[in-house]
């Protein structure tokens, strides 16, 4: 094959470059969809701005009147700072672009990992796109996106440690320390570590384990666990993360924690991955114990809670690549095609297209040329909050759960909320009280009296709104097709 000259070596795109561009552009193009599904982004930006403005990480609540002063575990503070910085740079478009960059980088790492395991490029691309499609069911502009990136780096890094290919043991503990300050799902890293520890233990019992690998694995786990305590509240970080999972009521009342509904078409990619695993495992390639545990364990967690599906897709994608490769390498056409692609890509250098993608799409996002990033006035009380800004209300407010983060984004610090999407903080007791009010359950008015509620911002047409608008105890201050504001005379 003729060698390429210097300029084409740096300018011709590789498959990985095309993959990165495609994901980055797709996410930015659909940006509003990824933050209009809930109001949490607004709360994260508000907390991040508070940290940047004061230099203080809040460890007690200052954002609600119902829990004011209560212990607050800032388990996402570093991600919130990142979101606030992106927002200061480009508004909501900055947050969308940051999210797009995280997702694109994550699946670029997935693709590269599959290639490292000797899988054909076209097979790696197919598997990665399937993993992208499966994970997209839980794409939201929130701190959990950082977990996508960290779980990929952590899982593939552990594989290197287990195979004795990575001598720098400080990398994974340092990664875990950052992860623990980014998002509470850092616990997933230790679940993955457990699969590797289980295989080593099994080999040890059979007398064929490597003591060197065992020590490296143990040190990685021990130091990583120790560094999770390097956070603003120490051990409370673990208590909060584990405690929330242990609350059946909160988990059962959080949509993203529910099991996937396979009647929804977006879930079909996950269903396909499950079906393919059953089919492939009937073949001749036998998985090592760690891969079996990762595949089966994360499949179970994905079936239990839809929010685990992206982690399943990222963790097991390289395993799927190797399973398909066992068949692909028997196809002479694919063998020749990959050999040609490998020769061409081995000559290509640099990351011109990745950098160009970031600059071009980033500029387009900043100028809203790709998508107009703003809150949907049919989903959030945009006009009602505009009215409240011009007509400030005193006293405690009752608000819709989904709108809490948005209200903080627009009205804090002048106005605190009754509740927002941070159910791990508000807990079961307050969430039940909120539910009593919105469903007009027994003694619901006692809750409003308990918290001295003076005004209410809730969805138009809701049972509570319909009831209060007919009552002479409450005065309608503002209403539109989305929201209504009422106040006690």
CSV table of C-alpha atoms in Angstrom, one decimal:
chain,number,residue,atom,x,y,z
A,1,UNK,CA,0.0,0.0,0.0
A,2,UNK,CA,1.2,3.5,-0.9
A,3,UNK,CA,2.2,5.6,2.1
A,4,UNK,CA,0.2,8.8,2.7
A,5,UNK,CA,2.0,12.1,2.6
A,6,UNK,CA,2.2,14.2,5.7
A,7,UNK,CA,-0.9,16.4,5.3
A,8,UNK,CA,-3.4,13.6,4.6
A,9,UNK,CA,-2.0,11.8,7.6
A,10,UNK,CA,-3.3,14.5,9.9
A,11,UNK,CA,-6.4,15.5,7.9
A,12,UNK,CA,-8.1,12.3,6.9
A,13,UNK,CA,-10.7,11.2,9.5
A,14,UNK,CA,-10.7,7.8,11.2
A,15,UNK,CA,-13.8,5.8,12.1
A,16,UNK,CA,-13.3,7.0,15.7
A,17,UNK,CA,-13.4,10.6,14.5
A,18,UNK,CA,-16.6,10.1,12.6
A,19,UNK,CA,-18.1,8.4,15.7
A,20,UNK,CA,-17.2,11.3,18.0
A,21,UNK,CA,-18.5,13.9,15.6
A,22,UNK,CA,-21.8,12.0,15.1
A,23,UNK,CA,-22.5,11.6,18.8
A,24,UNK,CA,-21.5,15.2,19.6
A,25,UNK,CA,-23.7,16.7,16.8
A,26,UNK,CA,-26.7,14.5,17.6
A,27,UNK,CA,-26.6,15.4,21.3
A,28,UNK,CA,-26.3,19.1,20.6
A,29,UNK,CA,-29.0,19.0,18.0
A,30,UNK,CA,-31.4,17.5,20.5
A,31,UNK,CA,-30.2,19.6,23.4
A,32,UNK,CA,-33.5,20.9,24.7
A,33,UNK,CA,-34.8,17.4,25.0
A,34,UNK,CA,-32.1,16.5,27.5
A,35,UNK,CA,-32.9,19.1,30.1
A,36,UNK,CA,-36.6,19.7,29.6
A,37,UNK,CA,-37.5,16.3,31.0
A,38,UNK,CA,-37.0,17.5,34.6
A,39,UNK,CA,-36.0,20.6,36.4
A,40,UNK,CA,-32.9,19.3,38.1
A,41,UNK,CA,-30.4,21.1,35.9
A,42,UNK,CA,-31.6,24.4,37.3
A,43,UNK,CA,-30.9,23.3,40.8
A,44,UNK,CA,-27.4,22.1,39.9
A,45,UNK,CA,-26.5,25.4,38.2
A,46,UNK,CA,-27.8,27.3,41.2
A,47,UNK,CA,-25.7,25.3,43.7
A,48,UNK,CA,-22.7,25.5,41.4
A,49,UNK,CA,-23.0,29.2,41.2
A,50,UNK,CA,-23.3,29.5,45.0
A,51,UNK,CA,-20.0,27.5,45.4
A,52,UNK,CA,-18.3,29.7,42.8
A,53,UNK,CA,-19.5,32.9,44.3
A,54,UNK,CA,-18.8,32.1,47.9
A,55,UNK,CA,-16.0,29.6,47.8
A,56,UNK,CA,-18.2,27.5,50.2
A,57,UNK,CA,-19.5,24.0,49.5
A,58,UNK,CA,-22.9,23.9,51.3
A,59,UNK,CA,-23.2,21.1,53.8
A,60,UNK,CA,-26.5,22.3,55.3
A,61,UNK,CA,-29.7,23.3,53.4
A,62,UNK,CA,-30.2,26.9,52.3
A,63,UNK,CA,-32.4,26.2,49.3
A,64,UNK,CA,-35.7,25.1,50.9
A,65,UNK,CA,-37.8,26.4,53.7
A,66,UNK,CA,-39.0,22.9,54.7
A,67,UNK,CA,-35.5,21.5,55.5
A,68,UNK,CA,-33.5,24.7,56.1
A,69,UNK,CA,-30.4,24.0,58.2
A,70,UNK,CA,-30.7,20.3,57.8
A,71,UNK,CA,-27.5,18.3,57.0
A,72,UNK,CA,-26.9,18.3,53.2
A,73,UNK,CA,-24.6,15.9,51.5
A,74,UNK,CA,-23.0,17.6,48.5
A,75,UNK,CA,-22.3,14.4,46.6
A,76,UNK,CA,-22.4,16.2,43.2
A,77,UNK,CA,-20.7,19.5,44.1
A,78,UNK,CA,-17.8,19.1,41.6
A,79,UNK,CA,-20.2,18.4,38.7
A,80,UNK,CA,-22.4,21.3,39.8
A,81,UNK,CA,-19.4,23.6,39.6
A,82,UNK,CA,-18.6,22.3,36.1
A,83,UNK,CA,-22.3,22.9,35.0
A,84,UNK,CA,-22.2,26.4,36.5
A,85,UNK,CA,-19.0,27.2,34.7
A,86,UNK,CA,-20.4,26.0,31.4
A,87,UNK,CA,-23.6,28.0,32.0
A,88,UNK,CA,-21.6,31.1,32.7
A,89,UNK,CA,-19.7,30.6,29.4
A,90,UNK,CA,-22.6,29.8,27.1
A,91,UNK,CA,-25.9,29.7,29.1
A,92,UNK,CA,-27.9,26.5,28.8
A,93,UNK,CA,-26.1,25.9,25.5
A,94,UNK,CA,-22.9,25.5,27.5
A,95,UNK,CA,-24.5,22.8,29.7
A,96,UNK,CA,-25.8,21.0,26.7
A,97,UNK,CA,-22.4,21.2,25.0
A,98,UNK,CA,-20.6,19.9,28.2
A,99,UNK,CA,-23.0,17.0,28.3
A,100,UNK,CA,-22.5,16.3,24.6
A,101,UNK,CA,-18.7,16.3,25.1
A,102,UNK,CA,-18.9,13.9,28.0
A,103,UNK,CA,-21.1,11.4,26.2
A,104,UNK,CA,-19.0,11.6,23.0
A,105,UNK,CA,-15.8,11.1,24.9
A,106,UNK,CA,-17.3,8.2,26.8
A,107,UNK,CA,-18.2,6.3,23.7
A,108,UNK,CA,-15.0,7.1,22.0
A,109,UNK,CA,-13.3,5.4,24.9
A,110,UNK,CA,-15.7,2.5,24.5
A,111,UNK,CA,-14.9,2.1,20.8
A,112,UNK,CA,-11.1,2.4,21.5
A,113,UNK,CA,-11.3,-0.3,24.2
A,114,UNK,CA,-13.1,-2.7,21.9
A,115,UNK,CA,-10.4,-2.1,19.2
A,116,UNK,CA,-7.7,-2.8,21.8
A,117,UNK,CA,-9.2,-6.2,22.4
A,118,UNK,CA,-8.5,-7.2,18.8
A,119,UNK,CA,-12.0,-6.6,17.4
A,120,UNK,CA,-12.6,-5.6,13.8
A,121,UNK,CA,-13.3,-1.8,13.4
A,122,UNK,CA,-16.7,-2.3,11.8
A,123,UNK,CA,-17.7,-4.7,14.5
A,124,UNK,CA,-16.5,-2.2,17.1
A,125,UNK,CA,-18.5,0.5,15.4
A,126,UNK,CA,-21.6,-1.6,15.4
A,127,UNK,CA,-21.3,-2.5,19.0
A,128,UNK,CA,-20.6,1.1,20.1
A,129,UNK,CA,-23.6,2.5,18.2
A,130,UNK,CA,-25.8,-0.2,19.8
A,131,UNK,CA,-24.4,0.8,23.2
A,132,UNK,CA,-25.1,4.4,22.5
A,133,UNK,CA,-28.6,3.7,21.4
A,134,UNK,CA,-29.3,1.6,24.5
A,135,UNK,CA,-27.9,4.2,26.9
A,136,UNK,CA,-29.8,7.1,25.3
A,137,UNK,CA,-32.9,6.3,27.3
A,138,UNK,CA,-31.3,8.0,30.3
A,139,UNK,CA,-29.5,10.9,28.7
A,140,UNK,CA,-30.1,14.0,30.8
A,141,UNK,CA,-28.0,17.1,31.4
A,142,UNK,CA,-27.2,16.2,35.0
A,143,UNK,CA,-24.2,15.1,37.0
A,144,UNK,CA,-24.9,11.4,36.4
A,145,UNK,CA,-23.4,11.9,32.9
A,146,UNK,CA,-20.0,12.1,34.5
A,147,UNK,CA,-20.6,8.6,35.8
A,148,UNK,CA,-20.8,7.4,32.2
A,149,UNK,CA,-17.3,8.6,31.6
A,150,UNK,CA,-15.9,7.4,35.0
A,151,UNK,CA,-17.4,3.9,34.8
A,152,UNK,CA,-15.8,3.4,31.4
A,153,UNK,CA,-12.4,4.6,32.6
A,154,UNK,CA,-12.7,2.6,35.8
A,155,UNK,CA,-13.9,-0.7,34.3
A,156,UNK,CA,-11.3,-0.7,31.4
A,157,UNK,CA,-8.6,0.4,33.8
A,158,UNK,CA,-9.4,-2.5,36.1
A,159,UNK,CA,-9.0,-4.8,33.2
A,160,UNK,CA,-5.5,-3.5,32.6
A,161,UNK,CA,-4.7,-3.9,36.2
A,162,UNK,CA,-6.0,-7.5,36.3
A,163,UNK,CA,-4.0,-8.4,33.2
A,164,UNK,CA,-0.9,-6.8,34.7
A,165,UNK,CA,-0.6,-4.2,31.9
A,166,UNK,CA,-0.9,-1.1,34.1
A,167,UNK,CA,1.9,-0.6,36.7
A,168,UNK,CA,0.7,2.9,37.8
A,169,UNK,CA,-1.6,1.9,40.6
A,170,UNK,CA,-2.3,5.5,41.6
A,171,UNK,CA,-4.5,6.2,38.6
A,172,UNK,CA,-7.7,4.4,39.6
A,173,UNK,CA,-7.7,5.6,43.2
A,174,UNK,CA,-7.3,9.2,42.0
A,175,UNK,CA,-10.0,8.6,39.5
A,176,UNK,CA,-12.3,7.3,42.3
A,177,UNK,CA,-11.6,10.3,44.5
A,178,UNK,CA,-12.8,12.7,41.7
A,179,UNK,CA,-15.7,10.4,40.9
A,180,UNK,CA,-16.9,10.4,44.5
A,181,UNK,CA,-17.1,14.2,44.4
A,182,UNK,CA,-18.9,14.2,41.0
A,183,UNK,CA,-21.8,11.8,41.5
A,184,UNK,CA,-23.1,9.4,44.1
A,185,UNK,CA,-23.0,6.5,41.6
A,186,UNK,CA,-19.3,6.1,42.3
A,187,UNK,CA,-20.5,3.0,44.2
A,188,UNK,CA,-20.9,1.3,40.8
A,189,UNK,CA,-17.1,1.3,40.6
A,190,UNK,CA,-16.9,-1.0,43.6
A,191,UNK,CA,-19.5,-3.3,42.2
A,192,UNK,CA,-17.3,-3.7,39.1
A,193,UNK,CA,-14.3,-4.2,41.3
A,194,UNK,CA,-16.2,-7.0,43.1
A,195,UNK,CA,-16.4,-9.0,39.8
A,196,UNK,CA,-12.7,-8.9,39.4
A,197,UNK,CA,-12.1,-9.8,43.1
A,198,UNK,CA,-14.5,-12.7,42.8
A,199,UNK,CA,-12.6,-14.2,39.8
A,200,UNK,CA,-9.3,-13.8,41.6
A,201,UNK,CA,-10.7,-15.4,44.7
A,202,UNK,CA,-12.1,-18.3,42.7
A,203,UNK,CA,-8.7,-18.8,41.0
A,204,UNK,CA,-7.0,-18.6,44.4
A,205,UNK,CA,-9.3,-21.4,45.8
A,206,UNK,CA,-8.4,-23.5,42.8
A,207,UNK,CA,-4.7,-22.8,43.3
A,208,UNK,CA,-4.1,-20.9,40.0
A,209,UNK,CA,-4.3,-17.3,41.1
A,210,UNK,CA,-1.5,-14.8,40.6
A,211,UNK,CA,-0.4,-13.3,44.0
A,212,UNK,CA,1.0,-10.2,42.2
A,213,UNK,CA,-2.3,-9.5,40.5
A,214,UNK,CA,-4.2,-10.2,43.8
A,215,UNK,CA,-2.1,-7.6,45.7
A,216,UNK,CA,-2.5,-5.1,42.9
A,217,UNK,CA,-6.2,-5.6,42.9
A,218,UNK,CA,-6.5,-5.4,46.7
A,219,UNK,CA,-4.4,-2.2,46.8
A,220,UNK,CA,-6.4,-0.6,44.1
A,221,UNK,CA,-9.6,-1.4,46.0
A,222,UNK,CA,-8.3,-0.3,49.4
A,223,UNK,CA,-6.8,3.0,48.3
A,224,UNK,CA,-9.8,3.8,46.1
A,225,UNK,CA,-12.2,3.1,49.0
A,226,UNK,CA,-10.0,5.3,51.3
A,227,UNK,CA,-10.0,8.2,48.9
A,228,UNK,CA,-13.8,8.3,48.7
A,229,UNK,CA,-13.7,9.8,52.1
A,230,UNK,CA,-11.8,12.8,50.7
A,231,UNK,CA,-15.0,14.9,50.3
A,232,UNK,CA,-16.8,17.7,52.1
A,233,UNK,CA,-18.7,15.4,54.5
A,234,UNK,CA,-16.5,12.3,54.9
A,235,UNK,CA,-18.3,9.1,55.8
A,236,UNK,CA,-21.7,10.8,55.3
A,237,UNK,CA,-21.2,10.5,51.5
A,238,UNK,CA,-21.6,6.7,51.8
A,239,UNK,CA,-24.5,6.9,54.2
A,240,UNK,CA,-26.4,9.1,51.8
A,241,UNK,CA,-25.7,7.0,48.7
A,242,UNK,CA,-26.5,3.7,50.3
A,243,UNK,CA,-29.3,5.1,52.4
A,244,UNK,CA,-31.3,6.3,49.4
A,245,UNK,CA,-31.1,2.9,47.7
A,246,UNK,CA,-32.4,1.4,50.9
A,247,UNK,CA,-35.6,3.5,50.9
A,248,UNK,CA,-38.2,1.4,49.0
A,249,UNK,CA,-40.7,4.2,49.0
A,250,UNK,CA,-38.3,6.8,47.4
A,251,UNK,CA,-37.0,4.3,44.9
A,252,UNK,CA,-40.5,3.1,43.9
A,253,UNK,CA,-41.6,6.7,43.5
A,254,UNK,CA,-38.7,7.8,41.3
A,255,UNK,CA,-39.5,7.1,37.6
A,256,UNK,CA,-35.9,6.5,36.5
A,257,UNK,CA,-35.4,3.8,39.2
A,258,UNK,CA,-38.3,1.8,37.9
A,259,UNK,CA,-37.9,-1.3,35.7
A,260,UNK,CA,-37.8,-0.7,31.9
A,261,UNK,CA,-41.0,-0.8,29.9
A,262,UNK,CA,-40.2,-2.9,26.8
A,263,UNK,CA,-43.3,-1.6,25.1
A,264,UNK,CA,-41.4,1.7,24.7
A,265,UNK,CA,-39.3,1.5,21.5
A,266,UNK,CA,-36.2,3.2,23.0
A,267,UNK,CA,-35.9,0.2,25.3
A,268,UNK,CA,-35.6,-2.2,22.4
A,269,UNK,CA,-31.9,-1.7,22.0
A,270,UNK,CA,-31.4,-2.9,25.6
A,271,UNK,CA,-33.7,-5.8,24.9
A,272,UNK,CA,-31.7,-6.7,21.8
A,273,UNK,CA,-28.5,-6.6,23.8
A,274,UNK,CA,-30.0,-9.0,26.4
A,275,UNK,CA,-31.3,-11.4,23.7
A,276,UNK,CA,-28.0,-11.3,21.8
A,277,UNK,CA,-26.1,-12.2,25.0
A,278,UNK,CA,-28.3,-15.3,25.5
A,279,UNK,CA,-27.7,-16.3,21.9
A,280,UNK,CA,-23.9,-15.6,21.9
A,281,UNK,CA,-23.3,-17.4,25.1
A,282,UNK,CA,-24.6,-20.6,23.5
A,283,UNK,CA,-21.6,-20.4,21.2
A,284,UNK,CA,-18.1,-21.7,21.7
A,285,UNK,CA,-16.5,-18.7,23.4
A,286,UNK,CA,-16.5,-19.2,27.1
A,287,UNK,CA,-16.4,-16.0,29.2
A,288,UNK,CA,-14.1,-15.7,32.2
A,289,UNK,CA,-15.8,-15.4,35.5
A,290,UNK,CA,-15.4,-11.6,35.8
A,291,UNK,CA,-17.0,-11.0,32.4
A,292,UNK,CA,-19.8,-13.4,33.2
A,293,UNK,CA,-20.5,-11.6,36.5
A,294,UNK,CA,-20.3,-8.2,34.8
A,295,UNK,CA,-22.7,-9.2,32.0
A,296,UNK,CA,-25.2,-11.0,34.3
A,297,UNK,CA,-25.0,-8.6,37.2
A,298,UNK,CA,-25.5,-5.4,35.2
A,299,UNK,CA,-28.2,-7.0,33.1
A,300,UNK,CA,-30.1,-7.8,36.3
A,301,UNK,CA,-29.5,-4.2,37.6
A,302,UNK,CA,-30.7,-2.8,34.2
A,303,UNK,CA,-33.9,-4.9,34.5
A,304,UNK,CA,-34.4,-3.7,38.0
A,305,UNK,CA,-33.8,0.0,37.3
A,306,UNK,CA,-33.8,1.7,33.9
A,307,UNK,CA,-31.2,4.2,35.1
A,308,UNK,CA,-28.6,1.3,35.2
A,309,UNK,CA,-29.0,0.6,31.5
A,310,UNK,CA,-26.4,3.1,30.3
A,311,UNK,CA,-23.9,1.6,32.7
A,312,UNK,CA,-24.7,-1.9,31.5
A,313,UNK,CA,-24.1,-0.8,27.9
A,314,UNK,CA,-20.8,0.9,28.7
A,315,UNK,CA,-19.4,-1.9,30.9
A,316,UNK,CA,-20.3,-4.9,28.7
A,317,UNK,CA,-19.7,-3.3,25.2
A,318,UNK,CA,-16.2,-4.7,24.9
A,319,UNK,CA,-17.5,-8.2,26.0
A,320,UNK,CA,-20.0,-8.0,23.2
A,321,UNK,CA,-17.3,-7.0,20.7
A,322,UNK,CA,-15.3,-10.1,21.5
A,323,UNK,CA,-18.3,-12.3,21.3
A,324,UNK,CA,-19.1,-11.0,17.8
A,325,UNK,CA,-15.5,-11.1,16.8
A,326,UNK,CA,-15.5,-14.9,17.3
A,327,UNK,CA,-17.9,-15.1,14.3
A,328,UNK,CA,-16.6,-12.1,12.3
A,329,UNK,CA,-13.1,-13.5,12.0
A,330,UNK,CA,-14.5,-16.5,10.1
A,331,UNK,CA,-15.8,-14.2,7.3
A,332,UNK,CA,-13.0,-13.7,4.7
A,333,UNK,CA,-14.6,-10.5,3.4
A,334,UNK,CA,-14.6,-8.9,6.9
A,335,UNK,CA,-11.0,-10.1,7.5
A,336,UNK,CA,-9.8,-8.4,4.2
A,337,UNK,CA,-11.9,-5.3,4.8
A,338,UNK,CA,-10.5,-4.8,8.3
A,339,UNK,CA,-6.9,-5.5,7.2
A,340,UNK,CA,-7.3,-2.7,4.7
A,341,UNK,CA,-8.8,-0.3,7.1
A,342,UNK,CA,-6.2,-1.1,9.7
A,343,UNK,CA,-3.4,-0.4,7.3
A,344,UNK,CA,-4.9,3.0,6.3
A,345,UNK,CA,-5.7,4.0,9.9
A,346,UNK,CA,-2.2,3.0,11.1
A,347,UNK,CA,-0.8,5.8,9.0
A,348,UNK,CA,-3.2,8.5,10.3
A,349,UNK,CA,-2.1,10.8,13.0
A,350,UNK,CA,-3.4,13.5,15.3
A,351,UNK,CA,-6.9,14.5,16.4
A,352,UNK,CA,-7.7,17.2,13.9
A,353,UNK,CA,-11.3,16.1,13.4
A,354,UNK,CA,-12.1,15.7,17.1
A,355,UNK,CA,-10.7,19.2,17.8
A,356,UNK,CA,-12.5,20.6,14.8
A,357,UNK,CA,-15.7,19.0,15.9
A,358,UNK,CA,-15.5,20.5,19.3
A,359,UNK,CA,-14.7,24.0,17.9
A,360,UNK,CA,-17.3,24.0,15.1
A,361,UNK,CA,-20.2,22.4,17.0
A,362,UNK,CA,-19.3,24.4,20.2
A,363,UNK,CA,-19.5,27.7,18.2
A,364,UNK,CA,-22.8,26.6,16.7
A,365,UNK,CA,-24.2,25.7,20.1
A,366,UNK,CA,-23.2,29.0,21.6
A,367,UNK,CA,-25.0,30.9,18.8
A,368,UNK,CA,-28.0,28.5,19.0
A,369,UNK,CA,-27.4,27.6,15.4
A,370,UNK,CA,-28.1,23.9,16.0
A,371,UNK,CA,-30.9,24.1,18.6
A,372,UNK,CA,-32.5,26.8,20.6
A,373,UNK,CA,-31.7,25.8,24.2
A,374,UNK,CA,-34.4,27.2,26.5
A,375,UNK,CA,-36.9,25.8,29.0
A,376,UNK,CA,-40.1,24.6,27.4
A,377,UNK,CA,-42.9,27.0,28.6
A,378,UNK,CA,-45.4,24.2,28.2
A,379,UNK,CA,-43.4,22.0,30.7
A,380,UNK,CA,-42.1,24.6,33.1
A,381,UNK,CA,-43.7,27.8,34.6
A,382,UNK,CA,-41.6,30.1,32.5
A,383,UNK,CA,-44.2,32.9,32.3
A,384,UNK,CA,-45.5,32.4,35.8
A,385,UNK,CA,-41.9,32.9,37.2
A,386,UNK,CA,-41.5,35.9,35.0
A,387,UNK,CA,-44.6,37.4,36.7
A,388,UNK,CA,-43.2,36.4,40.1
A,389,UNK,CA,-40.0,38.2,39.3
A,390,UNK,CA,-41.9,41.4,38.7
A,391,UNK,CA,-44.3,40.8,41.5
A,392,UNK,CA,-42.2,39.3,44.4
A,393,UNK,CA,-44.2,37.3,47.0
A,394,UNK,CA,-43.3,37.0,50.6
A,395,UNK,CA,-43.7,34.0,52.8
A,396,UNK,CA,-43.3,30.3,52.3
A,397,UNK,CA,-44.2,28.7,48.9
A,398,UNK,CA,-45.6,25.3,48.0
A,399,UNK,CA,-44.5,24.2,44.5
A,400,UNK,CA,-44.7,21.3,42.1
A,401,UNK,CA,-42.0,18.7,42.7
A,402,UNK,CA,-40.7,18.8,39.1
A,403,UNK,CA,-40.6,22.6,39.1
A,404,UNK,CA,-38.4,22.9,42.2
A,405,UNK,CA,-35.1,23.0,40.4
A,406,UNK,CA,-36.4,25.5,37.8
A,407,UNK,CA,-37.8,27.8,40.5
A,408,UNK,CA,-34.4,27.8,42.3
A,409,UNK,CA,-32.7,28.6,39.0
A,410,UNK,CA,-34.9,31.6,38.5
A,411,UNK,CA,-35.9,32.9,41.9
A,412,UNK,CA,-33.3,31.9,44.5
A,413,UNK,CA,-32.0,33.3,46.8
A,414,UNK,CA,-35.1,35.5,47.2
A,415,UNK,CA,-37.3,32.5,47.2
A,416,UNK,CA,-36.7,29.0,48.6
A,417,UNK,CA,-38.8,26.0,47.6
A,418,UNK,CA,-41.0,23.4,49.4
A,419,UNK,CA,-39.3,20.5,47.5
A,420,UNK,CA,-37.3,19.8,44.4
A,421,UNK,CA,-35.9,16.7,42.7
A,422,UNK,CA,-33.3,16.0,45.4
A,423,UNK,CA,-35.4,13.2,47.1
A,424,UNK,CA,-32.3,11.7,48.7
A,425,UNK,CA,-32.1,14.8,50.8
A,426,UNK,CA,-35.8,15.6,51.4
A,427,UNK,CA,-36.4,12.0,52.4
A,428,UNK,CA,-39.5,9.8,52.7
A,429,UNK,CA,-41.4,11.9,55.4
A,430,UNK,CA,-41.5,15.2,53.4
A,431,UNK,CA,-42.1,13.4,50.1
A,432,UNK,CA,-45.1,11.7,51.6
A,433,UNK,CA,-46.4,15.1,52.9
A,434,UNK,CA,-46.0,16.6,49.5
A,435,UNK,CA,-47.9,13.6,48.0
A,436,UNK,CA,-50.7,14.1,50.5
A,437,UNK,CA,-51.2,17.7,49.3
A,438,UNK,CA,-51.1,17.2,45.6
A,439,UNK,CA,-53.5,14.2,45.8
A,440,UNK,CA,-55.8,16.0,48.3
A,441,UNK,CA,-55.5,13.1,50.7
A,442,UNK,CA,-56.7,13.1,54.2
A,443,UNK,CA,-55.6,16.1,56.3
A,444,UNK,CA,-53.7,17.6,53.3
A,445,UNK,CA,-54.5,21.1,54.5
A,446,UNK,CA,-52.6,20.4,57.8
A,447,UNK,CA,-49.4,20.1,55.8
A,448,UNK,CA,-49.9,23.6,54.4
A,449,UNK,CA,-50.5,24.9,57.9
A,450,UNK,CA,-47.5,23.0,59.3
A,451,UNK,CA,-45.2,24.8,56.9
A,452,UNK,CA,-47.0,28.1,57.0
A,453,UNK,CA,-47.6,28.2,53.2
A,454,UNK,CA,-48.6,31.6,52.0
A,455,UNK,CA,-48.6,31.1,48.2
A,456,UNK,CA,-48.6,28.3,45.8
A,457,UNK,CA,-47.1,27.7,42.3
A,458,UNK,CA,-48.6,24.5,40.7
A,459,UNK,CA,-49.6,23.1,37.3
A,460,UNK,CA,-52.8,24.4,35.7
A,461,UNK,CA,-55.5,21.7,35.7
A,462,UNK,CA,-53.9,19.7,38.5
A,463,UNK,CA,-56.4,18.3,41.2
A,464,UNK,CA,-54.9,20.7,43.7
A,465,UNK,CA,-55.1,23.7,41.4
A,466,UNK,CA,-58.7,22.9,40.5
A,467,UNK,CA,-59.7,22.6,44.1
A,468,UNK,CA,-58.0,25.8,45.3
A,469,UNK,CA,-59.3,27.9,42.4
A,470,UNK,CA,-62.8,27.1,43.5
A,471,UNK,CA,-62.1,27.9,47.1
A,472,UNK,CA,-62.7,31.3,48.6
A,473,UNK,CA,-59.7,30.7,50.9
A,474,UNK,CA,-57.2,31.3,48.1
A,475,UNK,CA,-56.9,34.1,45.6
A,476,UNK,CA,-55.7,33.6,42.0
A,477,UNK,CA,-52.8,36.0,41.4
A,478,UNK,CA,-51.7,34.6,38.0
A,479,UNK,CA,-52.6,31.9,35.6
A,480,UNK,CA,-51.8,30.7,32.1
A,481,UNK,CA,-52.0,27.4,30.2
A,482,UNK,CA,-49.1,25.9,32.2
A,483,UNK,CA,-49.2,27.2,35.7
A,484,UNK,CA,-51.3,29.0,38.3
A,485,UNK,CA,-50.2,31.1,41.3
A,486,UNK,CA,-52.5,31.4,44.3
A,487,UNK,CA,-52.1,33.2,47.6
A,488,UNK,CA,-53.9,33.2,50.9
A,489,UNK,CA,-55.7,36.5,51.4
